[in-house]
Coordinates of C-alpha atoms in Angstrom, one line a residue:
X64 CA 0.1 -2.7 -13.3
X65 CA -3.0 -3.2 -11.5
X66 CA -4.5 -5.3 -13.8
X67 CA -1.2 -7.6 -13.0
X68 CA -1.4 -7.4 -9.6
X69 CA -5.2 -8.2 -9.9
X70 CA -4.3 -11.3 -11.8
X71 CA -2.3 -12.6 -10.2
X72 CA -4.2 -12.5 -7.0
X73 CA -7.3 -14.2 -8.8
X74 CA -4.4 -16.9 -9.4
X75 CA -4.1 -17.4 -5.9
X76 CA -7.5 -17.1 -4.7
X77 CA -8.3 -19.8 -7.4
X78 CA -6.7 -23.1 -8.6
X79 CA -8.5 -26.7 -9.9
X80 CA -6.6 -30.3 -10.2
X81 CA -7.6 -32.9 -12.3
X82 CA -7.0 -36.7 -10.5
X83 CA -8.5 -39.3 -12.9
X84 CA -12.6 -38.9 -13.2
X85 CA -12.1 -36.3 -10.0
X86 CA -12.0 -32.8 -10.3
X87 CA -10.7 -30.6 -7.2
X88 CA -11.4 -26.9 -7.4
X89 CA -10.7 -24.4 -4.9
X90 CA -12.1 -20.3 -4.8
X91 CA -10.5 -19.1 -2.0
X92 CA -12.0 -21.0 1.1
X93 CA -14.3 -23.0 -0.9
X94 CA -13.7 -26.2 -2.0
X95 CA -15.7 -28.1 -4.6
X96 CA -15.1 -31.3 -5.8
X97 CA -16.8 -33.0 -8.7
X98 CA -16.3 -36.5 -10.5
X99 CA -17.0 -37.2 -14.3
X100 CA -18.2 -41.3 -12.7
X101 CA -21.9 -42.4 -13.8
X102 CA -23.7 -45.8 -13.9
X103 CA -22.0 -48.5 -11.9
X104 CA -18.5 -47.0 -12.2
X105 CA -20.5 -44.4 -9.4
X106 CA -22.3 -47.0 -7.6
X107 CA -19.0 -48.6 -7.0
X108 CA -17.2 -45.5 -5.6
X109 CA -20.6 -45.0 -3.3
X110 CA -20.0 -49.0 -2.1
X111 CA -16.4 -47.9 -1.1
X112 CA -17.0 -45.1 0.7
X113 CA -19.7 -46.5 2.8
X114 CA -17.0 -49.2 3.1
X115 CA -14.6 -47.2 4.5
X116 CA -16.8 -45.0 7.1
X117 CA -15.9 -47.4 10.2
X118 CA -12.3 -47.2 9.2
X119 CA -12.1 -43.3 9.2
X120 CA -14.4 -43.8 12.2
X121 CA -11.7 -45.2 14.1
X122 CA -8.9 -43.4 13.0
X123 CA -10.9 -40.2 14.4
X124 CA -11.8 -41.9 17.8
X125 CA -7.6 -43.4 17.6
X126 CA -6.4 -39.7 17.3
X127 CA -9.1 -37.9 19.4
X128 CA -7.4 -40.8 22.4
X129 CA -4.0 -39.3 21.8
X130 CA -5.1 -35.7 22.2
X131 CA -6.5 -36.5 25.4
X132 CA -3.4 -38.5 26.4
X133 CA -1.6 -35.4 25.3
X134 CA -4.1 -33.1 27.7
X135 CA -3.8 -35.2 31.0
X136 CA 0.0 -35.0 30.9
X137 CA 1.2 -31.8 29.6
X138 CA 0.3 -27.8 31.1
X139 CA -2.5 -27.2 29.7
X140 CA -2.2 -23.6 30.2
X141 CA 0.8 -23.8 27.8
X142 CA -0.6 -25.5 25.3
X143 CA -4.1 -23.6 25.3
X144 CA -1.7 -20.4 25.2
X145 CA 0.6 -22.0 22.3
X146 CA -2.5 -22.6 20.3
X147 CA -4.0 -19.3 20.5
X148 CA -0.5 -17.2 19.3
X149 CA -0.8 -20.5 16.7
X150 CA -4.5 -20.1 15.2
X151 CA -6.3 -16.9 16.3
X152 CA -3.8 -13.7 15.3
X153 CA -2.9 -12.5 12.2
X154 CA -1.1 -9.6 10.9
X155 CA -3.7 -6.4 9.8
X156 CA -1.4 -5.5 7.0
X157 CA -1.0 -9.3 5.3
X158 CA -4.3 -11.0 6.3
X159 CA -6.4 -12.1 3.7
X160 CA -9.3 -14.1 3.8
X161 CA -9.5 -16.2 0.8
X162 CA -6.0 -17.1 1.7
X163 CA -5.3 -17.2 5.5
X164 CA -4.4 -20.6 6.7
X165 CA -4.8 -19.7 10.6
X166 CA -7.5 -22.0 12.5
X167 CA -9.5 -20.5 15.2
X168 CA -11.4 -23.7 15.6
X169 CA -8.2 -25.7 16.6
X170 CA -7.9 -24.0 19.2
X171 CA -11.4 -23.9 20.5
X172 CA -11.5 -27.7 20.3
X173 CA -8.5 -27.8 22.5
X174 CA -10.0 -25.7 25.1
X175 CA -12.7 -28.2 24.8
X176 CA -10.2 -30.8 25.5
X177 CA -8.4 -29.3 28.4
X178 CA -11.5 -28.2 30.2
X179 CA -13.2 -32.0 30.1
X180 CA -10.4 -32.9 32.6
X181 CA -10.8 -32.5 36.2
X182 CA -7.2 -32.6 37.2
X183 CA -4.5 -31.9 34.6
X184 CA -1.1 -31.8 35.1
X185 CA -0.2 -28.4 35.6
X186 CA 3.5 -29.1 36.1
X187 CA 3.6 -31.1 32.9
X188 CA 5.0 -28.5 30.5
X189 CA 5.2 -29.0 26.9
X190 CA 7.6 -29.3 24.5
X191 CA 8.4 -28.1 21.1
X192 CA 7.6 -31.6 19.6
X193 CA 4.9 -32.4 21.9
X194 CA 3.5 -29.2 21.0
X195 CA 3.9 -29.8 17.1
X196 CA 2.1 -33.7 17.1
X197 CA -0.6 -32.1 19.0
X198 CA -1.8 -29.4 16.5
X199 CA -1.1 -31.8 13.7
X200 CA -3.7 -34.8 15.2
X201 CA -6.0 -31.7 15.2
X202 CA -5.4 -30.7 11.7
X203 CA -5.6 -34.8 10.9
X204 CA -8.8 -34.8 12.5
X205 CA -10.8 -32.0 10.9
X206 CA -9.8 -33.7 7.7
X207 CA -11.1 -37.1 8.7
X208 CA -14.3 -35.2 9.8
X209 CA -15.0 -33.8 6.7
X210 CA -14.7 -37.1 4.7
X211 CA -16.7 -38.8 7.2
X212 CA -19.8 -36.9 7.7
X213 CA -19.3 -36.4 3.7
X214 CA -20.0 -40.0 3.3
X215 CA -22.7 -40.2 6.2
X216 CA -24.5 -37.5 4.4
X217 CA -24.6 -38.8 0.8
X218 CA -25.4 -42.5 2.0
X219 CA -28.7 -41.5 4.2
X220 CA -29.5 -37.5 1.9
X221 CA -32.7 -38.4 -0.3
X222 CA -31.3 -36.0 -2.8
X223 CA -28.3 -33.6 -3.9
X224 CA -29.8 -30.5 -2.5
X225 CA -30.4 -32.1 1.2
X226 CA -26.9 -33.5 1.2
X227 CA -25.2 -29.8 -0.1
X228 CA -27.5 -28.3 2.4
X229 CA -26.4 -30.8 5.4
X230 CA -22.6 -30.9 4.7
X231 CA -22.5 -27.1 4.0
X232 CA -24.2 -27.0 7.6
X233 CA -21.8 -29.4 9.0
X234 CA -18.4 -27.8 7.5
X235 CA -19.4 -24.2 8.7
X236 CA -20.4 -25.5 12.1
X237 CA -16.8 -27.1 12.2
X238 CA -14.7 -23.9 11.0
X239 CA -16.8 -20.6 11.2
X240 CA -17.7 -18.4 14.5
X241 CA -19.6 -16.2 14.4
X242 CA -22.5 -14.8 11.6
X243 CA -21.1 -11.6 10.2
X244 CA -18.1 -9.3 10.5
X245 CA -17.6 -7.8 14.2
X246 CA -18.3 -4.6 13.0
X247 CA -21.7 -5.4 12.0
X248 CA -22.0 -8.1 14.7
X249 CA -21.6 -5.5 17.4
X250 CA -24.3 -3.1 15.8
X251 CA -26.8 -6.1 15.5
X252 CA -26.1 -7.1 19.1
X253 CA -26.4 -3.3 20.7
X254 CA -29.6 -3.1 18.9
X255 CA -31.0 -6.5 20.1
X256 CA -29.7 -6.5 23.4
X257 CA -29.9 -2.7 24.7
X258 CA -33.8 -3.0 25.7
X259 CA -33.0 -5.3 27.9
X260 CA -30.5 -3.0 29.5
X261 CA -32.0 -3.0 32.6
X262 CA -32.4 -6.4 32.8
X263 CA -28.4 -6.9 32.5
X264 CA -27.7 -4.2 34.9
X265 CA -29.2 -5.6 37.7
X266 CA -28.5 -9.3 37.5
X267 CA -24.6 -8.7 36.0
X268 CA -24.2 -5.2 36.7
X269 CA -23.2 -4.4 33.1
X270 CA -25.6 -3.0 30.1
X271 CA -25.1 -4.0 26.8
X272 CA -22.3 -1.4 26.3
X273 CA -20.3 -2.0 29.1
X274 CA -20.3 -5.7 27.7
X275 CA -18.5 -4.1 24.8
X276 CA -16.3 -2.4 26.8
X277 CA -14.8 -5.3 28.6
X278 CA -14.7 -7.4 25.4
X279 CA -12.5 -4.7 24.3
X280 CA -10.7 -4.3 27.5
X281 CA -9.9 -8.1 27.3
X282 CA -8.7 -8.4 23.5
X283 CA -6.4 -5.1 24.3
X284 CA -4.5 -6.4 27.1
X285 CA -3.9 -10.0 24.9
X286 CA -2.9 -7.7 21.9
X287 CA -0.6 -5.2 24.0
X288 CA 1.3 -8.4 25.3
X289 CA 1.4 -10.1 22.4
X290 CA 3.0 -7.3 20.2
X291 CA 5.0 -6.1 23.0
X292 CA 6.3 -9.1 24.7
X293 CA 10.0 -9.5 25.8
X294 CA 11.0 -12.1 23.1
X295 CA 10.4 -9.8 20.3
X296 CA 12.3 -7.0 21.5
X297 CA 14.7 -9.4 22.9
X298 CA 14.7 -10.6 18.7
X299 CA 14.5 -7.1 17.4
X300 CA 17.8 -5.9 19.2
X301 CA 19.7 -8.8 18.5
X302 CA 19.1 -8.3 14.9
X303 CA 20.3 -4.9 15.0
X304 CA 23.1 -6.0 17.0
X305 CA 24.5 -9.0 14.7
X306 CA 23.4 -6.6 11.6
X307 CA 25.9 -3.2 12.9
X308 CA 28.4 -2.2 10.1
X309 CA 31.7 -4.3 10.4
X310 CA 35.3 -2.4 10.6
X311 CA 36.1 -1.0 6.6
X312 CA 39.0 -3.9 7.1
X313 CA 36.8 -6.8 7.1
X314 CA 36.9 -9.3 4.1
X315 CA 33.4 -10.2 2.2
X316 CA 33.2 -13.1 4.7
X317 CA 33.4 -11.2 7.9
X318 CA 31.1 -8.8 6.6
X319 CA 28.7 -11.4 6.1
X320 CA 28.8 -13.5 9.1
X321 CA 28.9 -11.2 12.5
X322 CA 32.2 -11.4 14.8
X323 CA 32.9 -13.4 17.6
X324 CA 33.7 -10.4 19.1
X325 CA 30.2 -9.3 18.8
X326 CA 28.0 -12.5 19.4
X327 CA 30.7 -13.3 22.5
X328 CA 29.9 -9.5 23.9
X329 CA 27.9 -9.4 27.2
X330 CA 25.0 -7.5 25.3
X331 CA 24.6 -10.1 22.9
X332 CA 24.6 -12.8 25.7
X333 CA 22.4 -11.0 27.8
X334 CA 19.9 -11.2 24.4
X335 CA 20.5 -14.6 23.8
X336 CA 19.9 -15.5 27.2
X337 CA 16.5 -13.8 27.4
X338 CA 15.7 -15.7 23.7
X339 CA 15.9 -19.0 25.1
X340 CA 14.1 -18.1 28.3
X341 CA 11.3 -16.6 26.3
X342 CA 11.1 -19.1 23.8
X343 CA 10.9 -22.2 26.7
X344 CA 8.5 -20.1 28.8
X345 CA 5.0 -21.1 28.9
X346 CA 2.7 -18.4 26.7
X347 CA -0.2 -18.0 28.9
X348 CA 1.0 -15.3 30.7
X349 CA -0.3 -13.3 28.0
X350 CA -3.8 -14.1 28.0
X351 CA -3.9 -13.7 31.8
X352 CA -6.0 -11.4 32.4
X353 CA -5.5 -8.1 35.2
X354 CA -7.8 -6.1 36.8
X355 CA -9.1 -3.4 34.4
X356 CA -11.5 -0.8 35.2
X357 CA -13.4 -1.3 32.2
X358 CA -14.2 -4.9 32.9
X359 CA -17.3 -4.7 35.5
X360 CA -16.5 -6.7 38.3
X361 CA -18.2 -10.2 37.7
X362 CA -18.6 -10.5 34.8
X363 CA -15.6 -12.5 34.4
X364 CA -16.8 -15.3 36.7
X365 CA -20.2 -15.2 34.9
X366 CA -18.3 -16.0 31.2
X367 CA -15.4 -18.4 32.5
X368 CA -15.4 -22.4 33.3
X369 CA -12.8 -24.3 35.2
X370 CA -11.0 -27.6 34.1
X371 CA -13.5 -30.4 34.8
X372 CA -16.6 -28.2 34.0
X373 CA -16.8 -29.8 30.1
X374 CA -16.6 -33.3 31.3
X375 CA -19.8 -34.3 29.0
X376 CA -18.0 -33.4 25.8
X377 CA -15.6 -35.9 26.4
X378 CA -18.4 -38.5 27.8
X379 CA -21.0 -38.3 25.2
X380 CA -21.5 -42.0 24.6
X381 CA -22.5 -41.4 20.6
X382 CA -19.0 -39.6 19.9
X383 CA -16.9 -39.2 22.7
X384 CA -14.5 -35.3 22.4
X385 CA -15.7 -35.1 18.9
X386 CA -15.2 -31.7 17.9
X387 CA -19.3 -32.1 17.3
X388 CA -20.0 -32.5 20.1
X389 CA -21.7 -29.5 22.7
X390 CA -19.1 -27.2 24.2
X391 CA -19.4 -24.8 27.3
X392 CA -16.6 -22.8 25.9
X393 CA -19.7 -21.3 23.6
X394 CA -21.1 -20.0 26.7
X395 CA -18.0 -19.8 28.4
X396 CA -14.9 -19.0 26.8
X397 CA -12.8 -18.0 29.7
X398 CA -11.0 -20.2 32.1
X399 CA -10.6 -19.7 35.3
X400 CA -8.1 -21.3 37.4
X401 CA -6.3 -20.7 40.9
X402 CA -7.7 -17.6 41.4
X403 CA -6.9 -15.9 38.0
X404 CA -8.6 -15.5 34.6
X405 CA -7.7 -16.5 31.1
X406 CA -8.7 -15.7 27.7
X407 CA -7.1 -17.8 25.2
X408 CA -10.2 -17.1 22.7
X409 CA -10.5 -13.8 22.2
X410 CA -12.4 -14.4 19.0
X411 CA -15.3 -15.8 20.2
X412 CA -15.7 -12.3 22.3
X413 CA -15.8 -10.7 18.9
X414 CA -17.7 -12.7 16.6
X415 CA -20.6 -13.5 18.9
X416 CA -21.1 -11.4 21.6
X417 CA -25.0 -12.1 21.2
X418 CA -24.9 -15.9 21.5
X419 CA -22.7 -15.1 24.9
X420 CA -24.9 -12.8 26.6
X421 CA -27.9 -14.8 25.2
X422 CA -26.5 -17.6 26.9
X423 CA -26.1 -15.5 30.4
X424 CA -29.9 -14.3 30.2
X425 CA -31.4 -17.8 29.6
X426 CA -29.2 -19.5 32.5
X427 CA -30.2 -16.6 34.6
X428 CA -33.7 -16.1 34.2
X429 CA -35.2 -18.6 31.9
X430 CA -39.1 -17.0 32.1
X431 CA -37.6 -13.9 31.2
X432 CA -35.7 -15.3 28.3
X433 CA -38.8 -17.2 27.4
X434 CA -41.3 -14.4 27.3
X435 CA -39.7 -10.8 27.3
X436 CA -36.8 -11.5 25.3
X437 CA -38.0 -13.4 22.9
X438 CA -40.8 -10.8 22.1
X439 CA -38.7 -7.6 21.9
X440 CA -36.7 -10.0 19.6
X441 CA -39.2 -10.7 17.7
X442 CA -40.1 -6.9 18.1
X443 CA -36.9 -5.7 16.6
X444 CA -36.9 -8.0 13.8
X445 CA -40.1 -6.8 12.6
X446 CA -38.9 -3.1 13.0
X447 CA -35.6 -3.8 10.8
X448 CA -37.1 -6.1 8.3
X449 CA -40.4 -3.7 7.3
X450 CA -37.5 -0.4 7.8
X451 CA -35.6 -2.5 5.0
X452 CA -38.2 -3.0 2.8
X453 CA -39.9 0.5 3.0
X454 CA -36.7 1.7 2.5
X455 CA -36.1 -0.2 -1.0
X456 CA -40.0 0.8 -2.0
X457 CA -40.0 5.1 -1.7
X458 CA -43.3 6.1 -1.7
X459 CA -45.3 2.7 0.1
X460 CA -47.8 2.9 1.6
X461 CA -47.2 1.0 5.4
X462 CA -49.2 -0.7 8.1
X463 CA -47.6 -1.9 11.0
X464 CA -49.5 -4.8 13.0
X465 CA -52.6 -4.8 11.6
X466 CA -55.2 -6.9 13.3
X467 CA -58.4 -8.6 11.6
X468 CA -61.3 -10.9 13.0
X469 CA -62.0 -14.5 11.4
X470 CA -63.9 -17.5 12.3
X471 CA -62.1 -20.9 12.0
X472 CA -63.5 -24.2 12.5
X473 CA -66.0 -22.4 14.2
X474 CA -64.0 -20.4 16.7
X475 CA -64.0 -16.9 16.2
X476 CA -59.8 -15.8 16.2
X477 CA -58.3 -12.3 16.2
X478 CA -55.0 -12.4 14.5
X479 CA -52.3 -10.2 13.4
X480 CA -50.2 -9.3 10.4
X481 CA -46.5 -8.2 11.2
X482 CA -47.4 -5.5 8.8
X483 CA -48.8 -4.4 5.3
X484 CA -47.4 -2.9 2.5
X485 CA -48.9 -1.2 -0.5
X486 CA -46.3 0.1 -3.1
X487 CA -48.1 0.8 -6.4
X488 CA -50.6 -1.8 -7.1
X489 CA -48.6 -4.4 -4.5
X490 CA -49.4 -5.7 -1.7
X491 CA -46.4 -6.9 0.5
X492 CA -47.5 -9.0 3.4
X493 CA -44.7 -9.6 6.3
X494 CA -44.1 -12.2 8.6
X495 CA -41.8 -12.0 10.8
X496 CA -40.3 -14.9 12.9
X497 CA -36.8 -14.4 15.0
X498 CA -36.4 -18.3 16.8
X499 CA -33.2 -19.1 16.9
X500 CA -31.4 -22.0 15.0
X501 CA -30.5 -25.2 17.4
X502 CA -27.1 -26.8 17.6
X503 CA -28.3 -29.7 15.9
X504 CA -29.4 -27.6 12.6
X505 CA -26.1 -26.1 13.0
X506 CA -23.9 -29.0 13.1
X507 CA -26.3 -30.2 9.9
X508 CA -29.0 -32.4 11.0
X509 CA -31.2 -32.7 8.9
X510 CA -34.4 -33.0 10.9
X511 CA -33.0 -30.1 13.0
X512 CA -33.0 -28.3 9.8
X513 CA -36.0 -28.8 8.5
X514 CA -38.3 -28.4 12.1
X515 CA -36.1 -25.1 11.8
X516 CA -37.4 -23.9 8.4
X517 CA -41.0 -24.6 9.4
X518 CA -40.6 -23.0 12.6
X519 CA -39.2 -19.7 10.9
X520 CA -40.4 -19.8 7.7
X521 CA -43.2 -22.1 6.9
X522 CA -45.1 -20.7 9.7
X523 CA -45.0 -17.4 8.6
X524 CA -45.6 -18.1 5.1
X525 CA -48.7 -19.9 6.5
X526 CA -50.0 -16.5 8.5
X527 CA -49.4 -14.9 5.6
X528 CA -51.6 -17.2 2.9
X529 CA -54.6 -16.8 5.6
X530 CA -53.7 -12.9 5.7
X531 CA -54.4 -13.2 1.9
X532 CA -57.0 -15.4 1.9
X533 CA -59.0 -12.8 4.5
X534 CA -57.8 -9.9 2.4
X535 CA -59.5 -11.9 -0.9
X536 CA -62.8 -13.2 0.9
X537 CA -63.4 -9.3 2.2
X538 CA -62.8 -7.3 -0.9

């Protein structure tokens, strides 16, 4: 039996389709696509898709217009709060990941939307409809995207490992948050974050685990609401009302459809009633947000925006509300209006806590960010890197910043080694480096990429080959 059940969910986790010379293949979220084309036959299909870039190109800048259209008229409160119940909850007991087909990142690209207008019209409302050809434009989009910046990459990439490496860059920047599971995520962020405790405390009045707390706070009171809200209980009882065992004298008919008797009762009309209120009433009263104890004062203010405040995603001249583009909602992910606080993201509070409260520090003190942050970053990546490899080598021998005097070009230099490891006849040499990775290396940029790899790799490597080179001249 579980070798069945096993099977059969390799089945759906995996599937390929076979269009002519193309080959589409699909393990779980991963899609791979391959062509059997070579010689002209290839050079031809390249001609057409660089042929049909400034036609996708328009198609994306055509539907991003309507979106916005869409933003300026309806409530945006509504439809940010429509969105999130739409793309960022799942159920614990059927979620799978290979499978799930919800889309956090629709939603965070309309809260980029809403907040790059000043004045939307908060009395709009939205309908069902209006509603539905919204989240499909978005879905449309992200499509188009992909194609696009597929072809942008393959005509300028100088070879197949640059343009894997760009688009795979690209795609995760479009639908991932966040770098590991928020289990590990909040581990990673106590233990970077927590030496600068003090710090936090006294320009937000929260340390590092207080932080957690109100993330918590805030994704408990959205939950609570959302489980517990009127309409389903309003659904539930109606169910069990139409559902109640018909009189022994009813034919196989009546049994199947419920009286008249019992839809026309008050009960039944008092749930129906409360249905159709529920159903037309604007969600956003659930991600609201009321006082809690847990959530230090001010901190709220410190992580929310108001509508206007994202203007320049919807101005950048290059790509105007791309989904690309720079968003304050990764800063920022709560909006505030009229005097109360919304969360309509609460995924972003789970999946990157570090990039939210990194953001904080450097707005709030940017020598601080520039000089003690970064080195007790640098600190603790040193620390967990030579932990993990003593812990794989039992028995190594280990020196931790070890300094060693040199003469280069003349100038005499003291530098240091991150640390040194001797494990049987072995020497390990670490280098550690803990710069961050720019939005433009995220989104795929090449050049981005690469001045990333020799910040954080090559010039380690580098320290490293003149460690060697010492260690070689001096034996």
């Amino acid at each position: 039996m579980a070798s069945k059940k096993r099977i059969r969910r390799q089945r759906a986790r995996h599937e390929a389709h076979q269009y002519g010379p193309f080959r589409l293949e699909r393990s779980g979220k991963t899609i791979q696509v391959s062509s059997t084309l070579e010689g002209d036959d290839f050079a031809e299909h390249r001609r057409r898709i660089s042929e049909n870039q400034p036609l996708i190109r328009k198609e994306i800048t055509d539907s991003i217009d309507k979106l916005l259209a869409t933003v300026r008229t309806v409530d945006p409160l509504h439809l940010l709060g429509a969105i999130s119940m739409h793309n960022c909850f799942v159920s614990p007991d059927s979620y799978r990941e290979s499978t799930d087909q919800h889309h956090p990142e629709y939603a965070d690209y309309a809260q980029s939307l809403a907040l790059s207008v000043a004045k939307p019209s908060l009395e709009g409302g939205l309908t069902r409809q209006q509603y539905a050809d919204f989240h499909d434009v978005i879905a449309e989009i992200y499509g188009k995207l992909r194609s696009y910046f597929g072809g942008q990459i393959a005509d300028r990439a100088k070879c197949m490992t640059e343009a894997e490496l760009e688009f795979k860059a690209m795609t995760s920047f479009l639908g991932l948050r966040g770098d590991a599971f928020p289990e590990h995520m909040k581990e990673h962020f106590v233990a970077v974050y927590s030496p600068h405790d003090a710090f936090l405390k006294t320009r937000f009045g929260s340390s590092t685990g207080e932080i957690l707390l109100a993330f918590d706070a805030i994704c408990e009171q959205i939950t609570d609401r959302l489980v517990n809200q009127p309409l389903f209980e309003a659904l539930n009882e109606f169910a069990k009302l139409v559902s109640s065992s018909p009189p022994e004298s009813a034919s196989q008919a009546e049994r199947q459809q419920p009286s008249k008797q019992v839809l026309e009762s008050p009960k039944a009309l008092g749930l129906i009633k409360t249905i159709r209120e529920e159903t037309d009433r604007s969600p956003a009263w659930v991600f609201k947000l009321a006082p809690d104890p847990r959530i230090p004062a001010g901190l709220e203010a410190v992580l929310s925006t108001e509508f206007g405040d994202n203007a320049e995603f919807a101005l950048f001249k290059k790509s105007p509300a791309w989904p690309t583009n720079n968003s304050i909602i990764f800063e920022r992910p709560l909006v505030h209006h009229d005097g109360s606080y919304y969360c309509f993201l609460p995924h972003l509070l789970m999946q990157q806590p570090d990039r939210l409260v990194e953001a904080m520090i450097r707005r709030e003190d940017q020598q601080y960010f520039q000089t003690t942050f970064q080195e007790k970053r640098s600190a603790h990546l040193e620390s967990v890197s030579l932990e993990h490899l003593v812990h794989m080598l039992p028995g190594a021998q280990v020196f931790p910043n070890v300094f060693y005097n040199l003469t280069e070009s003349g100038i005499p230099k003291r530098p240091e080694t991150d640390a040194l490891v001797i494990y049987d006849e072995t020497l390990f040499i670490l280098e550690a480096k803990s710069s961050g990775v720019s939005l433009a290396a995220r989104r795929g940029g090449a050049a981005s990429i690469k001045e990333t790899i020799k910040d954080q790799v090559a010039a380690g490597h580098s320290q490293g080959l003149r460690t060697r080179r010492y260690i070689a001249e001096t034996s």
